[in-house]
C-alpha cells in the first residue's frame, strides 16, 4: 500500500484534451507514461517517403516509453500518440530514479515491461511480413475485442499494414 502511494505521488495526470503526442521522434524523451484508458500508436515519419511508417497500436493498460532516448539522453526514434479521451499519468526521470532507488524491484519491473513492449514491436514487424492481413486482424480481434470501439479505423489498418479502404473491404468479406 505504501509503495503504491509513493509511486502514485510521483506521477502527475496529463490533462491535455484530444489526440496528442506524448513523445515525438527527433526529441529527447524525458518521461514514461502510464496509459490507464484509451489507446495509442507508435509511429515515425519518413521524410523520404513523406508518410508515417510502422504504426504500432497498443491498448490500455500499458506503460509507454522510448527507453533508449530517456536513459541515454538521445533523440527518440519514434513518436507515441494517444487517442482522444485517453487517461494518462506521467512519471518524469527524477521520479523514476526515486522509485528505482527506494523500490529497486519496481524499477526492474518497469524496465522489464518496456523491454517486453520492444519485443512485441519486433514480433509485430516480423508478422507484418509473414502473416496475411486477415490472420493479423483475426488475432487482434481475438486478443483485444474492444479494439474497434477504442481505435480509429485508419489506426487499425495501419497496425495491420494495410490501407483503411482495404480494411473496410476485408471486414465486409469476413463478416459474410
mmCIF file with all atom_site columns, C-alpha atoms in Angstrom:
data_model
loop_
_atom_site.group_PDB
_atom_site.id
_atom_site.type_symbol
_atom_site.label_atom_id
_atom_site.label_alt_id
_atom_site.label_comp_id
_atom_site.label_asym_id
_atom_site.label_entity_id
_atom_site.label_seq_id
_atom_site.pdbx_PDB_ins_code
_atom_site.Cartn_x
_atom_site.Cartn_y
_atom_site.Cartn_z
_atom_site.occupancy
_atom_site.B_iso_or_equiv
_atom_site.pdbx_formal_charge
_atom_site.auth_seq_id
_atom_site.auth_comp_id
_atom_site.auth_asym_id
_atom_site.auth_atom_id
_atom_site.pdbx_PDB_model_num
ATOM 1   C CA . UNK A 1 1   ? 0.000   0.000   0.000   1.00 0.00 ? 1   UNK A CA 1
ATOM 2   C CA . UNK A 1 2   ? 2.764   2.444   0.977   1.00 0.00 ? 2   UNK A CA 1
ATOM 3   C CA . UNK A 1 3   ? 4.739   1.592   -2.165  1.00 0.00 ? 3   UNK A CA 1
ATOM 4   C CA . UNK A 1 4   ? 1.779   2.236   -4.471  1.00 0.00 ? 4   UNK A CA 1
ATOM 5   C CA . UNK A 1 5   ? 1.052   5.564   -2.784  1.00 0.00 ? 5   UNK A CA 1
ATOM 6   C CA . UNK A 1 6   ? 4.709   6.553   -3.137  1.00 0.00 ? 6   UNK A CA 1
ATOM 7   C CA . UNK A 1 7   ? 4.646   5.777   -6.873  1.00 0.00 ? 7   UNK A CA 1
ATOM 8   C CA . UNK A 1 8   ? 1.286   7.490   -7.362  1.00 0.00 ? 8   UNK A CA 1
ATOM 9   C CA . UNK A 1 9   ? 2.549   10.614  -5.584  1.00 0.00 ? 9   UNK A CA 1
ATOM 10  C CA . UNK A 1 10  ? 5.454   10.833  -8.055  1.00 0.00 ? 10  UNK A CA 1
ATOM 11  C CA . UNK A 1 11  ? 3.180   10.779  -11.113 1.00 0.00 ? 11  UNK A CA 1
ATOM 12  C CA . UNK A 1 12  ? 1.028   13.570  -12.469 1.00 0.00 ? 12  UNK A CA 1
ATOM 13  C CA . UNK A 1 13  ? -2.025  13.366  -14.721 1.00 0.00 ? 13  UNK A CA 1
ATOM 14  C CA . UNK A 1 14  ? -1.838  14.581  -18.319 1.00 0.00 ? 14  UNK A CA 1
ATOM 15  C CA . UNK A 1 15  ? -4.836  16.903  -18.534 1.00 0.00 ? 15  UNK A CA 1
ATOM 16  C CA . UNK A 1 16  ? -4.424  17.772  -22.211 1.00 0.00 ? 16  UNK A CA 1
ATOM 17  C CA . UNK A 1 17  ? -7.543  17.119  -24.261 1.00 0.00 ? 17  UNK A CA 1
ATOM 18  C CA . UNK A 1 18  ? -7.897  15.270  -27.555 1.00 0.00 ? 18  UNK A CA 1
ATOM 19  C CA . UNK A 1 19  ? -5.441  13.267  -29.594 1.00 0.00 ? 19  UNK A CA 1
ATOM 20  C CA . UNK A 1 20  ? -1.888  14.185  -28.636 1.00 0.00 ? 20  UNK A CA 1
ATOM 21  C CA . UNK A 1 21  ? 1.746   13.164  -28.930 1.00 0.00 ? 21  UNK A CA 1
ATOM 22  C CA . UNK A 1 22  ? 3.419   12.077  -25.702 1.00 0.00 ? 22  UNK A CA 1
ATOM 23  C CA . UNK A 1 23  ? 6.791   11.539  -27.361 1.00 0.00 ? 23  UNK A CA 1
ATOM 24  C CA . UNK A 1 24  ? 7.803   12.992  -30.725 1.00 0.00 ? 24  UNK A CA 1
ATOM 25  C CA . UNK A 1 25  ? 10.518  11.381  -32.838 1.00 0.00 ? 25  UNK A CA 1
ATOM 26  C CA . UNK A 1 26  ? 13.593  13.600  -33.003 1.00 0.00 ? 26  UNK A CA 1
ATOM 27  C CA . UNK A 1 27  ? 13.073  14.898  -29.433 1.00 0.00 ? 27  UNK A CA 1
ATOM 28  C CA . UNK A 1 28  ? 14.607  13.535  -26.247 1.00 0.00 ? 28  UNK A CA 1
ATOM 29  C CA . UNK A 1 29  ? 12.092  11.610  -24.131 1.00 0.00 ? 29  UNK A CA 1
ATOM 30  C CA . UNK A 1 30  ? 12.012  12.916  -20.557 1.00 0.00 ? 30  UNK A CA 1
ATOM 31  C CA . UNK A 1 31  ? 9.193   10.814  -19.065 1.00 0.00 ? 31  UNK A CA 1
ATOM 32  C CA . UNK A 1 32  ? 7.454   7.486   -19.138 1.00 0.00 ? 32  UNK A CA 1
ATOM 33  C CA . UNK A 1 33  ? 3.675   7.299   -19.345 1.00 0.00 ? 33  UNK A CA 1
ATOM 34  C CA . UNK A 1 34  ? 1.047   5.070   -17.808 1.00 0.00 ? 34  UNK A CA 1
ATOM 35  C CA . UNK A 1 35  ? -1.885  4.653   -20.210 1.00 0.00 ? 35  UNK A CA 1
ATOM 36  C CA . UNK A 1 36  ? -4.836  3.731   -17.995 1.00 0.00 ? 36  UNK A CA 1
ATOM 37  C CA . UNK A 1 37  ? -7.639  4.171   -20.527 1.00 0.00 ? 37  UNK A CA 1
ATOM 38  C CA . UNK A 1 38  ? -7.718  4.504   -24.294 1.00 0.00 ? 38  UNK A CA 1
ATOM 39  C CA . UNK A 1 39  ? -5.145  3.575   -26.884 1.00 0.00 ? 39  UNK A CA 1
ATOM 40  C CA . UNK A 1 40  ? -2.015  4.840   -28.519 1.00 0.00 ? 40  UNK A CA 1
ATOM 41  C CA . UNK A 1 41  ? 0.060   4.275   -31.589 1.00 0.00 ? 41  UNK A CA 1
ATOM 42  C CA . UNK A 1 42  ? 3.806   4.245   -32.090 1.00 0.00 ? 42  UNK A CA 1
ATOM 43  C CA . UNK A 1 43  ? 4.945   5.617   -35.441 1.00 0.00 ? 43  UNK A CA 1
ATOM 44  C CA . UNK A 1 44  ? 7.664   7.579   -37.158 1.00 0.00 ? 44  UNK A CA 1
ATOM 45  C CA . UNK A 1 45  ? 7.538   9.955   -40.104 1.00 0.00 ? 45  UNK A CA 1
ATOM 46  C CA . UNK A 1 46  ? 9.753   9.199   -43.073 1.00 0.00 ? 46  UNK A CA 1
ATOM 47  C CA . UNK A 1 47  ? 10.863  12.335  -44.889 1.00 0.00 ? 47  UNK A CA 1
ATOM 48  C CA . UNK A 1 48  ? 11.943  10.288  -47.912 1.00 0.00 ? 48  UNK A CA 1
ATOM 49  C CA . UNK A 1 49  ? 8.536   8.581   -48.177 1.00 0.00 ? 49  UNK A CA 1
ATOM 50  C CA . UNK A 1 50  ? 6.625   11.647  -46.891 1.00 0.00 ? 50  UNK A CA 1
ATOM 51  C CA . UNK A 1 51  ? 4.389   9.436   -44.765 1.00 0.00 ? 51  UNK A CA 1
ATOM 52  C CA . UNK A 1 52  ? 4.089   7.730   -41.427 1.00 0.00 ? 52  UNK A CA 1
ATOM 53  C CA . UNK A 1 53  ? 5.662   4.307   -41.221 1.00 0.00 ? 53  UNK A CA 1
ATOM 54  C CA . UNK A 1 54  ? 5.223   1.391   -38.841 1.00 0.00 ? 54  UNK A CA 1
ATOM 55  C CA . UNK A 1 55  ? 2.123   2.475   -36.921 1.00 0.00 ? 55  UNK A CA 1
ATOM 56  C CA . UNK A 1 56  ? 2.012   0.056   -33.977 1.00 0.00 ? 56  UNK A CA 1
ATOM 57  C CA . UNK A 1 57  ? -1.197  0.103   -31.950 1.00 0.00 ? 57  UNK A CA 1
ATOM 58  C CA . UNK A 1 58  ? -1.363  -0.502  -28.192 1.00 0.00 ? 58  UNK A CA 1
ATOM 59  C CA . UNK A 1 59  ? -4.400  -0.567  -25.928 1.00 0.00 ? 59  UNK A CA 1
ATOM 60  C CA . UNK A 1 60  ? -4.610  0.299   -22.245 1.00 0.00 ? 60  UNK A CA 1
ATOM 61  C CA . UNK A 1 61  ? -3.477  -0.518  -19.652 1.00 0.00 ? 61  UNK A CA 1
ATOM 62  C CA . UNK A 1 62  ? 0.215   -0.229  -20.500 1.00 0.00 ? 62  UNK A CA 1
ATOM 63  C CA . UNK A 1 63  ? 3.435   1.655   -19.867 1.00 0.00 ? 63  UNK A CA 1
ATOM 64  C CA . UNK A 1 64  ? 4.682   3.821   -22.722 1.00 0.00 ? 64  UNK A CA 1
ATOM 65  C CA . UNK A 1 65  ? 8.289   4.861   -23.119 1.00 0.00 ? 65  UNK A CA 1
ATOM 66  C CA . UNK A 1 66  ? 11.143  5.346   -25.523 1.00 0.00 ? 66  UNK A CA 1
ATOM 67  C CA . UNK A 1 67  ? 13.557  3.862   -23.026 1.00 0.00 ? 67  UNK A CA 1
ATOM 68  C CA . UNK A 1 68  ? 16.713  4.303   -25.109 1.00 0.00 ? 68  UNK A CA 1
ATOM 69  C CA . UNK A 1 69  ? 16.009  8.001   -25.572 1.00 0.00 ? 69  UNK A CA 1
ATOM 70  C CA . UNK A 1 70  ? 15.226  8.565   -21.911 1.00 0.00 ? 70  UNK A CA 1
ATOM 71  C CA . UNK A 1 71  ? 18.047  6.508   -20.375 1.00 0.00 ? 71  UNK A CA 1
ATOM 72  C CA . UNK A 1 72  ? 20.789  7.636   -22.782 1.00 0.00 ? 72  UNK A CA 1
ATOM 73  C CA . UNK A 1 73  ? 19.526  11.191  -23.341 1.00 0.00 ? 73  UNK A CA 1
ATOM 74  C CA . UNK A 1 74  ? 19.402  10.755  -27.127 1.00 0.00 ? 74  UNK A CA 1
ATOM 75  C CA . UNK A 1 75  ? 16.636  11.577  -29.608 1.00 0.00 ? 75  UNK A CA 1
ATOM 76  C CA . UNK A 1 76  ? 13.575  9.334   -29.785 1.00 0.00 ? 76  UNK A CA 1
ATOM 77  C CA . UNK A 1 77  ? 13.347  7.032   -32.795 1.00 0.00 ? 77  UNK A CA 1
ATOM 78  C CA . UNK A 1 78  ? 9.547   7.119   -32.926 1.00 0.00 ? 78  UNK A CA 1
ATOM 79  C CA . UNK A 1 79  ? 6.528   9.100   -31.771 1.00 0.00 ? 79  UNK A CA 1
ATOM 80  C CA . UNK A 1 80  ? 3.807   7.950   -29.392 1.00 0.00 ? 80  UNK A CA 1
ATOM 81  C CA . UNK A 1 81  ? 0.352   9.421   -29.901 1.00 0.00 ? 81  UNK A CA 1
ATOM 82  C CA . UNK A 1 82  ? -2.615  8.766   -27.611 1.00 0.00 ? 82  UNK A CA 1
ATOM 83  C CA . UNK A 1 83  ? -6.232  8.946   -28.715 1.00 0.00 ? 83  UNK A CA 1
ATOM 84  C CA . UNK A 1 84  ? -8.779  11.481  -27.527 1.00 0.00 ? 84  UNK A CA 1
ATOM 85  C CA . UNK A 1 85  ? -10.290 10.518  -24.182 1.00 0.00 ? 85  UNK A CA 1
ATOM 86  C CA . UNK A 1 86  ? -7.194  8.646   -23.045 1.00 0.00 ? 86  UNK A CA 1
ATOM 87  C CA . UNK A 1 87  ? -6.268  8.752   -19.374 1.00 0.00 ? 87  UNK A CA 1
ATOM 88  C CA . UNK A 1 88  ? -2.508  9.147   -18.958 1.00 0.00 ? 88  UNK A CA 1
ATOM 89  C CA . UNK A 1 89  ? -0.242  9.626   -15.958 1.00 0.00 ? 89  UNK A CA 1
ATOM 90  C CA . UNK A 1 90  ? 3.302   10.925  -16.372 1.00 0.00 ? 90  UNK A CA 1
ATOM 91  C CA . UNK A 1 91  ? 6.414   9.859   -14.467 1.00 0.00 ? 91  UNK A CA 1
ATOM 92  C CA . UNK A 1 92  ? 9.492   12.001  -15.151 1.00 0.00 ? 92  UNK A CA 1
ATOM 93  C CA . UNK A 1 93  ? 13.130  10.882  -14.949 1.00 0.00 ? 93  UNK A CA 1
ATOM 94  C CA . UNK A 1 94  ? 13.579  12.159  -11.403 1.00 0.00 ? 94  UNK A CA 1
ATOM 95  C CA . UNK A 1 95  ? 10.503  10.243  -10.252 1.00 0.00 ? 95  UNK A CA 1
ATOM 96  C CA . UNK A 1 96  ? 11.677  7.062   -11.970 1.00 0.00 ? 96  UNK A CA 1
ATOM 97  C CA . UNK A 1 97  ? 15.107  7.406   -10.328 1.00 0.00 ? 97  UNK A CA 1
ATOM 98  C CA . UNK A 1 98  ? 13.470  7.909   -6.926  1.00 0.00 ? 98  UNK A CA 1
ATOM 99  C CA . UNK A 1 99  ? 11.355  4.772   -7.398  1.00 0.00 ? 99  UNK A CA 1
ATOM 100 C CA . UNK A 1 100 ? 14.362  2.752   -8.575  1.00 0.00 ? 100 UNK A CA 1
ATOM 101 C CA . UNK A 1 101 ? 16.415  3.787   -5.534  1.00 0.00 ? 101 UNK A CA 1
ATOM 102 C CA . UNK A 1 102 ? 13.649  3.171   -2.971  1.00 0.00 ? 102 UNK A CA 1
ATOM 103 C CA . UNK A 1 103 ? 11.987  0.123   -4.586  1.00 0.00 ? 103 UNK A CA 1
ATOM 104 C CA . UNK A 1 104 ? 14.520  -1.495  -6.896  1.00 0.00 ? 104 UNK A CA 1
ATOM 105 C CA . UNK A 1 105 ? 12.121  -4.331  -7.759  1.00 0.00 ? 105 UNK A CA 1
ATOM 106 C CA . UNK A 1 106 ? 9.627   -1.809  -9.213  1.00 0.00 ? 106 UNK A CA 1
ATOM 107 C CA . UNK A 1 107 ? 12.324  -0.175  -11.329 1.00 0.00 ? 107 UNK A CA 1
ATOM 108 C CA . UNK A 1 108 ? 13.299  -3.618  -12.628 1.00 0.00 ? 108 UNK A CA 1
ATOM 109 C CA . UNK A 1 109 ? 9.632   -4.417  -13.324 1.00 0.00 ? 109 UNK A CA 1
ATOM 110 C CA . UNK A 1 110 ? 9.117   -1.172  -15.282 1.00 0.00 ? 110 UNK A CA 1
ATOM 111 C CA . UNK A 1 111 ? 12.266  -1.808  -17.309 1.00 0.00 ? 111 UNK A CA 1
ATOM 112 C CA . UNK A 1 112 ? 11.151  -5.398  -17.982 1.00 0.00 ? 112 UNK A CA 1
ATOM 113 C CA . UNK A 1 113 ? 7.750   -4.174  -19.196 1.00 0.00 ? 113 UNK A CA 1
ATOM 114 C CA . UNK A 1 114 ? 9.407   -1.697  -21.555 1.00 0.00 ? 114 UNK A CA 1
ATOM 115 C CA . UNK A 1 115 ? 11.707  -4.453  -22.880 1.00 0.00 ? 115 UNK A CA 1
ATOM 116 C CA . UNK A 1 116 ? 8.647   -6.688  -23.364 1.00 0.00 ? 116 UNK A CA 1
ATOM 117 C CA . UNK A 1 117 ? 6.980   -3.960  -25.431 1.00 0.00 ? 117 UNK A CA 1
ATOM 118 C CA . UNK A 1 118 ? 10.108  -3.726  -27.603 1.00 0.00 ? 118 UNK A CA 1
ATOM 119 C CA . UNK A 1 119 ? 9.912   -7.489  -28.157 1.00 0.00 ? 119 UNK A CA 1
ATOM 120 C CA . UNK A 1 120 ? 6.194   -7.193  -29.012 1.00 0.00 ? 120 UNK A CA 1
ATOM 121 C CA . UNK A 1 121 ? 7.072   -4.486  -31.539 1.00 0.00 ? 121 UNK A CA 1
ATOM 122 C CA . UNK A 1 122 ? 9.754   -6.675  -33.154 1.00 0.00 ? 122 UNK A CA 1
ATOM 123 C CA . UNK A 1 123 ? 7.355   -9.624  -33.292 1.00 0.00 ? 123 UNK A CA 1
ATOM 124 C CA . UNK A 1 124 ? 4.673   -7.384  -34.836 1.00 0.00 ? 124 UNK A CA 1
ATOM 125 C CA . UNK A 1 125 ? 7.119   -6.209  -37.531 1.00 0.00 ? 125 UNK A CA 1
ATOM 126 C CA . UNK A 1 126 ? 8.056   -9.817  -38.305 1.00 0.00 ? 126 UNK A CA 1
ATOM 127 C CA . UNK A 1 127 ? 4.390   -10.831 -38.541 1.00 0.00 ? 127 UNK A CA 1
ATOM 128 C CA . UNK A 1 128 ? 3.714   -7.994  -40.983 1.00 0.00 ? 128 UNK A CA 1
ATOM 129 C CA . UNK A 1 129 ? 5.955   -9.880  -43.391 1.00 0.00 ? 129 UNK A CA 1
ATOM 130 C CA . UNK A 1 130 ? 4.885   -13.445 -42.622 1.00 0.00 ? 130 UNK A CA 1
ATOM 131 C CA . UNK A 1 131 ? 1.135   -13.367 -41.887 1.00 0.00 ? 131 UNK A CA 1
ATOM 132 C CA . UNK A 1 132 ? -1.800  -12.285 -44.002 1.00 0.00 ? 132 UNK A CA 1
ATOM 133 C CA . UNK A 1 133 ? -3.791  -9.162  -43.046 1.00 0.00 ? 133 UNK A CA 1
ATOM 134 C CA . UNK A 1 134 ? -6.823  -11.401 -42.391 1.00 0.00 ? 134 UNK A CA 1
ATOM 135 C CA . UNK A 1 135 ? -4.831  -13.517 -39.966 1.00 0.00 ? 135 UNK A CA 1
ATOM 136 C CA . UNK A 1 136 ? -3.433  -10.455 -38.172 1.00 0.00 ? 136 UNK A CA 1
ATOM 137 C CA . UNK A 1 137 ? -6.914  -8.913  -37.947 1.00 0.00 ? 137 UNK A CA 1
ATOM 138 C CA . UNK A 1 138 ? -8.440  -12.109 -36.527 1.00 0.00 ? 138 UNK A CA 1
ATOM 139 C CA . UNK A 1 139 ? -5.674  -12.384 -33.917 1.00 0.00 ? 139 UNK A CA 1
ATOM 140 C CA . UNK A 1 140 ? -6.053  -8.722  -32.937 1.00 0.00 ? 140 UNK A CA 1
ATOM 141 C CA . UNK A 1 141 ? -9.841  -9.051  -32.549 1.00 0.00 ? 141 UNK A CA 1
ATOM 142 C CA . UNK A 1 142 ? -9.439  -12.264 -30.573 1.00 0.00 ? 142 UNK A CA 1
ATOM 143 C CA . UNK A 1 143 ? -6.852  -10.803 -28.161 1.00 0.00 ? 143 UNK A CA 1
ATOM 144 C CA . UNK A 1 144 ? -8.449  -7.351  -27.854 1.00 0.00 ? 144 UNK A CA 1
ATOM 145 C CA . UNK A 1 145 ? -12.151 -7.422  -28.876 1.00 0.00 ? 145 UNK A CA 1
ATOM 146 C CA . UNK A 1 146 ? -12.542 -3.784  -27.757 1.00 0.00 ? 146 UNK A CA 1
ATOM 147 C CA . UNK A 1 147 ? -10.048 -2.547  -30.363 1.00 0.00 ? 147 UNK A CA 1
ATOM 148 C CA . UNK A 1 148 ? -12.725 -1.390  -32.819 1.00 0.00 ? 148 UNK A CA 1
ATOM 149 C CA . UNK A 1 149 ? -14.530 0.662   -30.177 1.00 0.00 ? 149 UNK A CA 1
ATOM 150 C CA . UNK A 1 150 ? -11.324 2.254   -28.887 1.00 0.00 ? 150 UNK A CA 1
ATOM 151 C CA . UNK A 1 151 ? -9.400  2.854   -32.119 1.00 0.00 ? 151 UNK A CA 1
ATOM 152 C CA . UNK A 1 152 ? -9.858  4.764   -35.339 1.00 0.00 ? 152 UNK A CA 1
ATOM 153 C CA . UNK A 1 153 ? -10.213 2.537   -38.384 1.00 0.00 ? 153 UNK A CA 1
ATOM 154 C CA . UNK A 1 154 ? -7.144  4.123   -40.018 1.00 0.00 ? 154 UNK A CA 1
ATOM 155 C CA . UNK A 1 155 ? -5.073  3.266   -36.928 1.00 0.00 ? 155 UNK A CA 1
ATOM 156 C CA . UNK A 1 156 ? -6.221  -0.362  -37.004 1.00 0.00 ? 156 UNK A CA 1
ATOM 157 C CA . UNK A 1 157 ? -5.480  -0.526  -40.731 1.00 0.00 ? 157 UNK A CA 1
ATOM 158 C CA . UNK A 1 158 ? -2.029  0.960   -40.160 1.00 0.00 ? 158 UNK A CA 1
ATOM 159 C CA . UNK A 1 159 ? -1.364  -1.587  -37.436 1.00 0.00 ? 159 UNK A CA 1
ATOM 160 C CA . UNK A 1 160 ? -2.299  -4.354  -39.875 1.00 0.00 ? 160 UNK A CA 1
ATOM 161 C CA . UNK A 1 161 ? -0.056  -2.871  -42.576 1.00 0.00 ? 161 UNK A CA 1
ATOM 162 C CA . UNK A 1 162 ? -2.910  -2.079  -44.973 1.00 0.00 ? 162 UNK A CA 1
ATOM 163 C CA . UNK A 1 163 ? -4.947  0.959   -46.032 1.00 0.00 ? 163 UNK A CA 1
ATOM 164 C CA . UNK A 1 164 ? -8.246  1.741   -44.293 1.00 0.00 ? 164 UNK A CA 1
ATOM 165 C CA . UNK A 1 165 ? -10.192 1.080   -47.521 1.00 0.00 ? 165 UNK A CA 1
ATOM 166 C CA . UNK A 1 166 ? -8.636  -2.405  -47.669 1.00 0.00 ? 166 UNK A CA 1
ATOM 167 C CA . UNK A 1 167 ? -9.597  -2.962  -44.042 1.00 0.00 ? 167 UNK A CA 1
ATOM 168 C CA . UNK A 1 168 ? -13.208 -1.999  -44.783 1.00 0.00 ? 168 UNK A CA 1
ATOM 169 C CA . UNK A 1 169 ? -13.368 -4.462  -47.678 1.00 0.00 ? 169 UNK A CA 1
ATOM 170 C CA . UNK A 1 170 ? -11.734 -7.187  -45.611 1.00 0.00 ? 170 UNK A CA 1
ATOM 171 C CA . UNK A 1 171 ? -14.135 -6.688  -42.666 1.00 0.00 ? 171 UNK A CA 1
ATOM 172 C CA . UNK A 1 172 ? -17.143 -6.850  -45.031 1.00 0.00 ? 172 UNK A CA 1
ATOM 173 C CA . UNK A 1 173 ? -15.777 -10.019 -46.649 1.00 0.00 ? 173 UNK A CA 1
ATOM 174 C CA . UNK A 1 174 ? -15.050 -11.691 -43.284 1.00 0.00 ? 174 UNK A CA 1
ATOM 175 C CA . UNK A 1 175 ? -18.480 -10.808 -41.857 1.00 0.00 ? 175 UNK A CA 1
ATOM 176 C CA . UNK A 1 176 ? -20.310 -12.671 -44.649 1.00 0.00 ? 176 UNK A CA 1
#
